[in-house]
Tab-separated table of C-alpha atoms in Angstrom:
chain	number	residue	atom	x	y	z
A	29	MET	CA	0.000	0.000	0.000
A	30	GLN	CA	3.029	2.298	0.199
A	31	ASN	CA	2.663	4.022	-3.185
A	32	LYS	CA	-1.123	4.222	-3.285
A	33	GLN	CA	-3.654	6.416	-1.567
A	34	LYS	CA	-5.341	4.384	1.121
A	35	LEU	CA	-9.043	3.913	1.712
A	36	LEU	CA	-10.383	2.472	4.950
A	37	ILE	CA	-13.971	1.216	4.896
A	38	ILE	CA	-15.474	0.459	8.297
A	39	GLY	CA	-18.376	-1.916	7.717
A	40	PHE	CA	-21.468	-2.341	9.864
A	41	VAL	CA	-21.340	-5.970	8.676
A	42	TRP	CA	-19.079	-7.961	6.372
A	43	PRO	CA	-20.462	-7.690	2.807
A	44	GLU	CA	-22.970	-10.390	1.818
A	45	PRO	CA	-23.961	-9.498	-1.776
A	46	ASN	CA	-26.125	-12.618	-2.076
A	47	SER	CA	-28.074	-11.744	1.083
A	48	SER	CA	-28.935	-8.080	0.612
A	49	ALA	CA	-28.655	-5.092	-1.696
A	50	ALA	CA	-26.437	-3.435	0.930
A	51	GLY	CA	-23.787	-6.113	0.372
A	52	GLY	CA	-23.836	-5.536	-3.379
A	53	ARG	CA	-23.716	-1.776	-2.834
A	54	MET	CA	-20.540	-2.136	-0.782
A	55	LEU	CA	-18.791	-4.072	-3.547
A	56	GLN	CA	-19.816	-1.346	-6.016
A	57	LEU	CA	-18.221	1.306	-3.795
A	58	ILE	CA	-15.049	-0.753	-3.526
A	59	SER	CA	-14.920	-1.009	-7.327
A	60	LEU	CA	-15.362	2.771	-7.743
A	61	PHE	CA	-12.482	3.514	-5.373
A	62	GLN	CA	-10.253	0.866	-6.919
A	63	GLN	CA	-10.793	2.532	-10.311
A	64	GLN	CA	-9.377	5.691	-8.696
A	65	GLY	CA	-6.250	3.777	-7.648
A	66	PHE	CA	-6.958	3.385	-3.928
A	67	ALA	CA	-5.542	0.495	-1.921
A	68	ILE	CA	-8.438	-0.651	0.241
A	69	THR	CA	-8.701	-2.023	3.771
A	70	PHE	CA	-12.112	-3.226	4.960
A	71	ALA	CA	-12.556	-3.365	8.730
A	72	SER	CA	-15.598	-4.405	10.733
A	73	PRO	CA	-16.534	-5.206	14.337
A	74	ALA	CA	-19.202	-7.655	13.113
A	75	GLN	CA	-19.061	-11.406	13.476
A	76	GLU	CA	-18.072	-13.312	10.387
A	77	SER	CA	-20.658	-15.424	8.585
A	78	GLU	CA	-20.483	-18.307	6.154
A	79	PHE	CA	-22.170	-16.108	3.528
A	80	MET	CA	-19.720	-13.173	3.630
A	81	PHE	CA	-17.882	-12.257	0.462
A	82	ASP	CA	-14.205	-13.221	0.251
A	83	LEU	CA	-12.583	-9.787	0.020
A	84	ASN	CA	-9.221	-11.350	-0.840
A	85	LEU	CA	-10.664	-12.177	-4.273
A	86	ILE	CA	-10.787	-8.469	-5.114
A	87	ASP	CA	-7.503	-7.515	-3.450
A	88	VAL	CA	-9.049	-5.894	-0.369
A	89	THR	CA	-7.321	-6.313	2.998
A	90	LYS	CA	-9.676	-7.573	5.710
A	91	VAL	CA	-9.237	-6.518	9.367
A	92	ALA	CA	-11.406	-7.287	12.408
A	93	VAL	CA	-11.754	-4.348	14.811
A	94	HIS	CA	-13.443	-3.962	18.193
A	95	LEU	CA	-16.048	-1.553	19.503
A	96	ASN	CA	-15.100	0.682	22.427
A	97	CYS	CA	-11.471	-0.350	22.282
A	98	SER	CA	-8.399	1.849	21.939
A	99	SER	CA	-6.745	-0.843	19.796
A	100	PHE	CA	-8.581	0.809	16.876
A	101	ASP	CA	-6.665	4.042	17.548
A	102	PHE	CA	-3.316	2.313	17.052
A	103	PHE	CA	-4.614	0.483	13.971
A	104	VAL	CA	-5.978	3.569	12.202
A	105	LYS	CA	-2.985	5.732	13.093
A	106	GLU	CA	-0.604	3.174	11.625
A	107	LEU	CA	-2.713	2.688	8.502
A	108	ASN	CA	-3.065	6.478	8.092
A	109	PRO	CA	-5.801	6.349	5.418
A	110	THR	CA	-6.395	9.171	2.951
A	111	VAL	CA	-10.154	8.504	2.962
A	112	VAL	CA	-12.402	6.712	5.467
A	113	VAL	CA	-15.884	5.460	4.542
A	114	PHE	CA	-18.318	4.731	7.368
A	115	ASP	CA	-20.943	2.125	6.466
A	116	ARG	CA	-24.109	3.630	8.005
A	117	PHE	CA	-24.354	6.313	10.662
A	118	MET	CA	-24.073	3.880	13.601
A	119	ILE	CA	-20.522	3.086	12.512
A	120	GLU	CA	-19.657	6.783	12.226
A	121	GLU	CA	-20.940	7.281	15.780
A	122	GLN	CA	-18.671	4.514	17.031
A	123	PHE	CA	-15.528	5.248	15.046
A	124	GLY	CA	-15.853	8.776	13.630
A	125	TRP	CA	-14.339	10.514	16.651
A	126	ARG	CA	-11.435	8.066	16.711
A	127	VAL	CA	-10.703	8.729	13.027
A	128	ALA	CA	-10.968	12.508	13.524
A	129	GLU	CA	-8.632	12.371	16.517
A	130	ASN	CA	-5.999	10.020	15.098
A	131	CYS	CA	-6.185	10.886	11.367
A	132	PRO	CA	-7.516	14.448	11.203
A	133	GLU	CA	-6.449	14.836	7.554
A	134	ALA	CA	-8.451	11.815	6.370
A	135	LEU	CA	-11.521	12.637	4.276
A	136	ARG	CA	-14.557	11.258	6.142
A	137	ILE	CA	-17.416	9.856	4.013
A	138	LEU	CA	-20.706	8.420	5.235
A	139	ASP	CA	-22.502	5.831	3.113
A	140	THR	CA	-26.071	6.199	4.367
A	141	GLU	CA	-27.475	3.111	2.512
A	142	ASP	CA	-30.899	4.664	3.145
A	143	LEU	CA	-32.160	7.242	5.623
A	144	HIS	CA	-32.716	5.036	8.664
A	145	CYS	CA	-34.754	7.745	10.390
A	146	LEU	CA	-37.170	7.911	7.441
A	147	ARG	CA	-37.623	4.149	7.412
A	148	LEU	CA	-38.189	4.019	11.191
A	149	ALA	CA	-40.556	7.008	11.229
A	150	ARG	CA	-42.633	5.424	8.451
A	151	GLN	CA	-42.608	2.085	10.261
A	152	LYS	CA	-43.799	3.724	13.485
A	153	ALA	CA	-46.591	5.601	11.699
A	154	PHE	CA	-47.665	2.395	9.960
A	155	LYS	CA	-47.809	0.425	13.220
A	156	GLU	CA	-49.786	3.220	14.844
A	157	LYS	CA	-52.217	3.093	11.892
A	158	ARG	CA	-51.773	6.693	10.809
A	159	VAL	CA	-50.506	8.467	7.715
A	160	PHE	CA	-46.818	9.348	7.820
A	161	GLN	CA	-46.076	13.084	8.059
A	162	ILE	CA	-42.725	14.835	7.574
A	163	SER	CA	-43.030	16.077	11.177
A	164	ASP	CA	-42.807	12.412	12.266
A	165	LEU	CA	-39.332	12.276	10.777
A	166	LEU	CA	-38.107	15.298	12.724
A	167	GLN	CA	-39.417	13.863	16.000
A	168	GLU	CA	-37.450	10.625	15.661
A	169	GLU	CA	-34.483	10.377	18.019
A	170	VAL	CA	-32.663	8.463	15.279
A	171	ALA	CA	-33.113	11.479	12.968
A	172	LYS	CA	-31.111	13.667	15.320
A	173	ARG	CA	-28.349	11.073	15.515
A	174	GLU	CA	-28.294	10.372	11.778
A	175	ILE	CA	-28.378	14.016	10.693
A	176	ALA	CA	-25.631	14.845	13.201
A	177	SER	CA	-23.556	12.075	11.614
A	178	ILE	CA	-24.169	13.523	8.135
A	179	LEU	CA	-23.066	16.962	9.339
A	180	ARG	CA	-19.903	15.613	10.976
A	181	CYS	CA	-18.756	13.974	7.735
A	182	ASP	CA	-17.189	15.706	4.746
A	183	LEU	CA	-19.566	13.935	2.358
A	184	SER	CA	-22.578	11.627	2.591
A	185	LEU	CA	-23.537	9.240	-0.198
A	186	MET	CA	-27.277	9.089	-0.917
A	187	ILE	CA	-29.000	6.408	-2.970
A	188	SER	CA	-32.371	8.164	-3.138
A	189	GLU	CA	-33.137	11.543	-4.736
A	190	TYR	CA	-36.216	11.859	-2.528
A	191	GLU	CA	-34.080	11.495	0.592
A	192	MET	CA	-31.624	14.099	-0.713
A	193	GLU	CA	-34.520	16.516	-1.230
A	194	LEU	CA	-35.739	15.877	2.320
A	195	LEU	CA	-32.324	16.681	3.780
A	196	ILE	CA	-31.871	19.806	1.647
A	197	GLU	CA	-35.400	21.249	1.906
A	198	ILE	CA	-36.563	20.115	5.363
A	199	VAL	CA	-33.312	19.895	7.350
A	200	ALA	CA	-31.355	22.552	5.385
A	201	ILE	CA	-28.323	20.317	4.788
A	202	SER	CA	-25.929	21.919	2.285
A	203	THR	CA	-25.831	20.300	-1.142
A	204	GLU	CA	-22.026	20.367	-0.799
A	205	LEU	CA	-22.276	17.671	1.878
A	206	LEU	CA	-24.365	15.271	-0.241
A	207	CYS	CA	-23.617	13.112	-3.258
A	208	TYR	CA	-26.264	11.164	-5.187
A	209	LEU	CA	-24.896	7.704	-5.881
A	210	PRO	CA	-27.602	5.048	-6.379
A	211	LEU	CA	-27.142	1.309	-6.705
A	212	LEU	CA	-25.021	0.844	-9.809
A	213	LEU	CA	-24.676	-1.693	-12.599
A	214	THR	CA	-21.928	-2.220	-15.149
A	215	GLU	CA	-22.759	-2.462	-18.855
A	216	ASN	CA	-22.174	-6.232	-18.617
A	217	GLU	CA	-25.039	-6.410	-16.106
A	218	VAL	CA	-27.590	-4.819	-18.446
A	219	PRO	CA	-29.865	-7.612	-19.682
A	220	VAL	CA	-30.067	-8.727	-23.303
A	221	LEU	CA	-33.729	-9.690	-23.329
A	222	SER	CA	-33.312	-12.267	-26.116
A	223	ASP	CA	-30.887	-14.172	-23.842
A	224	LEU	CA	-33.431	-14.458	-21.023
A	225	PRO	CA	-36.305	-16.942	-20.659
A	226	PHE	CA	-39.330	-15.849	-22.695
A	227	PHE	CA	-42.830	-15.243	-21.358
A	228	GLU	CA	-43.975	-18.781	-22.230
A	229	ASN	CA	-40.994	-20.366	-20.491
A	230	ARG	CA	-41.600	-18.634	-17.194
A	231	LYS	CA	-44.094	-19.375	-14.472
A	232	ASP	CA	-45.072	-18.383	-10.929
A	233	PHE	CA	-44.711	-15.263	-8.832
A	234	VAL	CA	-41.740	-14.498	-6.618
A	235	PHE	CA	-40.889	-12.314	-3.637
A	236	ILE	CA	-37.283	-11.971	-2.541
A	237	GLY	CA	-35.753	-10.066	0.393
A	238	ASN	CA	-33.563	-10.351	3.486
A	239	PHE	CA	-35.738	-11.107	6.534
A	240	TYR	CA	-33.508	-9.177	8.907
A	241	HIS	CA	-35.098	-6.175	7.200
A	242	GLU	CA	-38.476	-5.411	8.833
A	243	PRO	CA	-40.152	-3.979	5.668
A	244	ASN	CA	-39.583	-7.335	3.922
A	245	TRP	CA	-41.142	-9.371	6.724
A	246	ASN	CA	-44.133	-7.035	6.808
A	247	ALA	CA	-44.547	-7.285	3.019
A	248	VAL	CA	-44.645	-11.093	3.201
A	249	GLN	CA	-47.285	-10.953	5.941
A	250	TYR	CA	-49.311	-8.547	3.795
A	251	LEU	CA	-49.029	-10.880	0.803
A	252	LYS	CA	-50.210	-13.858	2.844
A	253	GLU	CA	-53.046	-12.144	4.707
A	254	THR	CA	-54.436	-9.750	2.092
A	255	ILE	CA	-53.118	-10.001	-1.446
A	256	TRP	CA	-52.351	-13.613	-2.297
A	257	THR	CA	-55.909	-14.950	-1.834
A	258	ARG	CA	-57.157	-12.368	-4.346
A	259	ILE	CA	-54.584	-13.506	-6.916
A	260	LYS	CA	-55.230	-17.186	-6.198
A	261	GLN	CA	-58.972	-16.750	-6.777
A	262	GLN	CA	-58.295	-15.558	-10.326
A	263	ILE	CA	-55.354	-17.864	-11.097
A	264	PRO	CA	-56.071	-21.121	-9.200
A	265	GLU	CA	-52.807	-22.725	-10.365
A	266	ALA	CA	-50.731	-19.718	-9.192
A	267	VAL	CA	-47.722	-20.306	-6.941
A	268	LEU	CA	-45.765	-17.679	-4.999
A	269	HIS	CA	-42.163	-18.496	-4.049
A	270	VAL	CA	-40.912	-16.432	-1.111
A	271	TYR	CA	-37.124	-16.292	-0.917
A	272	GLY	CA	-34.961	-14.476	1.591
A	273	ALA	CA	-31.904	-14.789	3.789
A	274	TYR	CA	-32.294	-15.345	7.531
A	275	PRO	CA	-35.957	-16.449	7.708
A	276	SER	CA	-37.150	-16.819	11.303
A	277	GLN	CA	-39.524	-19.499	12.572
A	278	LYS	CA	-42.471	-17.092	12.261
A	279	VAL	CA	-41.596	-16.623	8.571
A	280	MET	CA	-41.387	-20.380	7.979
A	281	GLN	CA	-44.815	-20.844	9.594
A	282	LEU	CA	-46.425	-18.959	6.691
A	283	HIS	CA	-45.542	-21.829	4.329
A	284	ASP	CA	-48.813	-23.153	2.858
A	285	LEU	CA	-48.505	-25.810	0.155
A	286	LYS	CA	-52.257	-25.994	-0.434
A	287	GLN	CA	-52.463	-22.244	-1.116
A	288	GLY	CA	-49.304	-22.248	-3.248
A	289	PHE	CA	-47.588	-19.890	-0.776
A	290	LEU	CA	-44.118	-21.413	-0.511
A	291	ILE	CA	-41.440	-20.150	1.889
A	292	GLN	CA	-38.177	-21.181	0.240
A	293	GLY	CA	-35.593	-19.521	2.501
A	294	ARG	CA	-32.261	-18.340	1.156
A	295	ALA	CA	-31.836	-18.490	-2.626
A	296	GLU	CA	-28.572	-20.065	-3.726
A	297	ASN	CA	-28.708	-17.921	-6.853
A	298	ALA	CA	-31.208	-15.071	-6.589
A	299	LYS	CA	-30.918	-14.042	-10.232
A	300	GLU	CA	-31.701	-17.574	-11.446
A	301	VAL	CA	-34.809	-17.593	-9.274
A	302	VAL	CA	-36.024	-14.194	-10.474
A	303	LYS	CA	-35.309	-14.681	-14.168
A	304	ASN	CA	-37.362	-17.892	-14.252
A	305	ALA	CA	-40.334	-16.277	-12.511
A	306	ARG	CA	-42.944	-14.436	-14.544
A	307	VAL	CA	-43.741	-11.616	-12.078
A	308	VAL	CA	-42.063	-10.155	-8.968
A	309	LEU	CA	-44.363	-9.002	-6.157
A	310	ALA	CA	-43.068	-6.381	-3.705
A	311	PRO	CA	-45.911	-4.825	-1.665
A	312	LEU	CA	-43.714	-2.763	0.671
A	313	ARG	CA	-45.741	-0.611	3.067
A	314	PHE	CA	-42.873	1.262	4.711
A	315	GLY	CA	-39.166	1.631	4.121
A	316	ALA	CA	-36.639	3.996	2.565
A	317	GLY	CA	-33.897	4.107	-0.048
A	318	ILE	CA	-34.172	2.359	-3.394
A	319	LYS	CA	-34.897	-1.331	-3.581
A	320	GLY	CA	-32.239	-3.752	-4.754
A	321	LYS	CA	-34.853	-6.457	-5.351
A	322	LEU	CA	-36.587	-4.251	-7.926
A	323	ILE	CA	-33.394	-3.377	-9.795
A	324	GLU	CA	-32.630	-7.096	-9.777
A	325	SER	CA	-36.055	-7.835	-11.276
A	326	MET	CA	-35.284	-5.377	-14.119
A	327	GLN	CA	-31.896	-7.058	-14.650
A	328	CYS	CA	-33.644	-10.399	-14.918
A	329	GLY	CA	-36.244	-9.104	-17.360
A	330	THR	CA	-38.970	-9.849	-14.823
A	331	PRO	CA	-41.777	-7.276	-14.536
A	332	SER	CA	-42.894	-6.314	-11.046
A	333	VAL	CA	-45.857	-5.008	-9.096
A	334	THR	CA	-44.904	-2.830	-6.162
A	335	THR	CA	-46.150	0.076	-4.059
A	336	SER	CA	-45.291	3.783	-4.121
A	337	ILE	CA	-42.852	3.128	-1.260
A	338	GLY	CA	-41.251	0.325	-3.292
A	339	ALA	CA	-40.851	2.436	-6.426
A	340	GLU	CA	-39.880	5.669	-4.632
A	341	SER	CA	-37.047	7.515	-6.406
A	342	MET	CA	-36.409	4.565	-8.716
A	343	GLN	CA	-37.838	5.401	-12.135
A	344	GLY	CA	-37.573	9.194	-12.423
A	345	ASN	CA	-40.104	10.206	-15.092
A	346	LEU	CA	-39.889	6.849	-16.910
A	347	PRO	CA	-42.705	4.271	-16.996
A	348	TRP	CA	-42.403	1.467	-14.424
A	349	ASN	CA	-41.555	-2.103	-15.452
A	350	GLY	CA	-45.004	-3.268	-14.438
A	351	PHE	CA	-47.330	-1.488	-12.015
A	352	VAL	CA	-47.195	0.674	-8.895
A	353	GLU	CA	-50.308	0.181	-6.735
A	354	ASP	CA	-51.019	0.862	-3.052
A	355	ASN	CA	-54.569	-0.497	-2.886
A	356	PRO	CA	-54.457	-4.295	-2.251
A	357	GLU	CA	-57.338	-5.055	-4.638
A	358	CYS	CA	-55.727	-3.045	-7.436
A	359	PHE	CA	-52.354	-4.594	-6.605
A	360	ALA	CA	-53.773	-8.108	-7.033
A	361	GLU	CA	-55.691	-7.153	-10.184
A	362	LYS	CA	-52.559	-5.703	-11.831
A	363	ALA	CA	-50.500	-8.739	-10.821
A	364	VAL	CA	-53.059	-11.007	-12.518
A	365	ARG	CA	-53.066	-8.820	-15.661
A	366	LEU	CA	-49.293	-8.785	-15.882
A	367	TYR	CA	-49.127	-12.540	-15.378
A	368	GLY	CA	-51.521	-13.305	-18.229
A	369	ASP	CA	-51.021	-10.545	-20.821
A	370	LYS	CA	-47.938	-11.313	-22.934
A	371	LYS	CA	-47.938	-7.984	-24.790
A	372	LEU	CA	-48.179	-5.987	-21.544
A	373	TRP	CA	-45.508	-8.200	-19.961
A	374	ILE	CA	-43.020	-7.600	-22.806
A	375	GLU	CA	-43.680	-3.865	-22.757
A	376	SER	CA	-43.082	-3.815	-18.978
A	377	GLN	CA	-39.892	-5.848	-19.396
A	378	GLU	CA	-38.562	-3.313	-21.917
A	379	ASN	CA	-39.419	-0.461	-19.528
A	380	GLY	CA	-37.148	-2.077	-16.945
A	381	VAL	CA	-34.180	-2.132	-19.330
A	382	THR	CA	-34.761	1.549	-20.157
A	383	ILE	CA	-34.758	2.459	-16.453
A	384	ILE	CA	-31.459	0.609	-15.933
A	385	ASN	CA	-29.803	2.225	-18.961
A	386	LYS	CA	-30.884	5.750	-18.082
A	387	ARG	CA	-30.587	5.710	-14.277
A	388	TYR	CA	-28.326	2.973	-12.891
A	389	LEU	CA	-25.316	2.454	-15.136
A	390	MET	CA	-22.001	2.937	-13.341
A	391	ASN	CA	-20.543	4.934	-16.225
A	392	LEU	CA	-23.205	7.616	-15.645
A	393	PHE	CA	-21.718	8.346	-12.221
A	394	GLU	CA	-18.116	7.130	-11.939
A	395	ASP	CA	-16.342	10.190	-13.451
A	396	ASP	CA	-18.320	12.745	-11.449
A	397	PHE	CA	-17.805	10.726	-8.275
A	398	ALA	CA	-14.043	10.528	-8.853
A	399	GLU	CA	-13.909	14.283	-9.479
A	400	LYS	CA	-15.883	14.947	-6.292
A	401	ILE	CA	-13.446	12.901	-4.190
A	402	LYS	CA	-10.399	14.567	-5.768
A	403	PHE	CA	-11.875	18.032	-5.243
A	404	LEU	CA	-12.632	17.369	-1.573
A	405	MET	CA	-9.178	15.952	-0.917
A	406	LEU	CA	-7.599	19.073	-2.443
A	407	ASN	CA	-9.992	21.549	-0.786
A	408	LYS	CA	-10.684	19.801	2.500
A	409	LYS	CA	-9.735	22.743	4.760
A	410	GLN	CA	-12.039	25.233	3.005
A	411	HIS	CA	-14.821	22.640	2.741
A	412	ARG	CA	-14.726	22.082	6.492
A	413	LEU	CA	-14.633	25.805	7.256
A	414	GLN	CA	-17.853	26.195	5.268
A	415	ASN	CA	-19.466	23.366	7.272
A	416	PHE	CA	-19.418	25.182	10.609
A	417	MET	CA	-22.277	23.132	12.102
A	418	GLY	CA	-20.375	19.980	11.262
A	419	GLU	CA	-17.225	21.285	12.939
A	420	LEU	CA	-19.270	22.306	15.971
A	421	LEU	CA	-20.838	18.840	16.215
A	422	GLN	CA	-17.455	17.232	15.677
A	423	TYR	CA	-16.076	19.217	18.604
A	424	HIS	CA	-18.879	18.453	21.068
A	425	THR	CA	-19.808	14.969	19.919
A	426	LEU	CA	-16.182	13.893	19.885
A	427	LYS	CA	-16.026	14.722	23.577
A	428	SER	CA	-19.240	12.946	24.608
A	429	THR	CA	-18.757	9.856	22.432
A	430	LYS	CA	-15.094	9.650	23.318
A	431	TYR	CA	-15.618	9.569	27.065
A	432	MET	CA	-18.603	7.239	26.874
A	433	SER	CA	-16.498	4.827	24.811
A	434	LYS	CA	-13.571	5.100	27.210
A	435	TRP	CA	-15.923	4.437	30.150
A	436	ILE	CA	-17.273	1.299	28.417
A	437	GLU	CA	-13.725	0.163	27.687
A	438	GLU	CA	-12.743	0.542	31.333
A	439	LYS	CA	-15.952	-1.177	32.456
A	440	ASN	CA	-15.225	-4.119	30.122
A	441	LYS	CA	-11.846	-4.609	31.721
């Protein structure tokens, strides 16, 4: 690493690209920084899993670190990274002050994944059976923590234009602190529709999503209790395959062979599953960010029916690759139409490819992103002077987080 600029990524978890969109997103970020010539170290306090990606395959150094432990200080000081990326605001809370104290010249970047406070505020409103209001977001304790983390960093990566607008218009975050960088695909990942299974060669519906993620579990419950019976009444032979990593016992209990509602657990190859299905169902009732499962359905040439939450910030002004419906009866009706109408299905499939080509190709973003990083590295001092609130939070938060962490470390001894 001696002749290269160094990037340290501190991961909330070790990347699992086959388990969640977040894992794939992390590998995309690694690729973008490697294109800029960075030597990369990936550190995480998380436990390893059998499904984690082997970072050695892409020439990334892997290091286990500990929470509330001064051993990190020695590690980061010795590494002396040029840039540090925090994977979600919780990681910045834990390690941001240590990086600022030991490597004050390192550019600090937060990868938000999605706005956690928006997802949690929507989830709370949903469970309380009321319509989500923007004021709900501002009342969330997590919002204060997450926005403070955004302010403390030199740059925050946003995957959703809607979430960027919220931060700029409602919270008055400077545009200089935000960078729109959605989930990205290379040109090799754009589908050639003639290479994929045709309408006649596909069958069944599919839902896919990591069950650690509460919006996915809720969507599966909603399918079972409200939507699936409506579809089954109109297509008696219909089968829904529900795939997802980390299904709990309560998820497995929804398995119903007679109703064609099949809980399949983790998919060995998610893309194979999706590209052989005829329609993806994703009735998400709360959540945030953009949805990896729906980009994956476009990649696989598989039209989808989702909700306004599912499609939020994903298509711009382009037509969806299927339907967006919030009413359960309309959702089921559109799913049945899409399943049986070949012409509509092909048109929807083509819409998905257009969305990918115009909104998610890596080459649409990689040059601007590289320029942004170079500019910030060269103009870091002025950039930080202009972010006075961030410097103020860095000063005070560093003190409180630092001494809480040191207290925990002493207590653990």
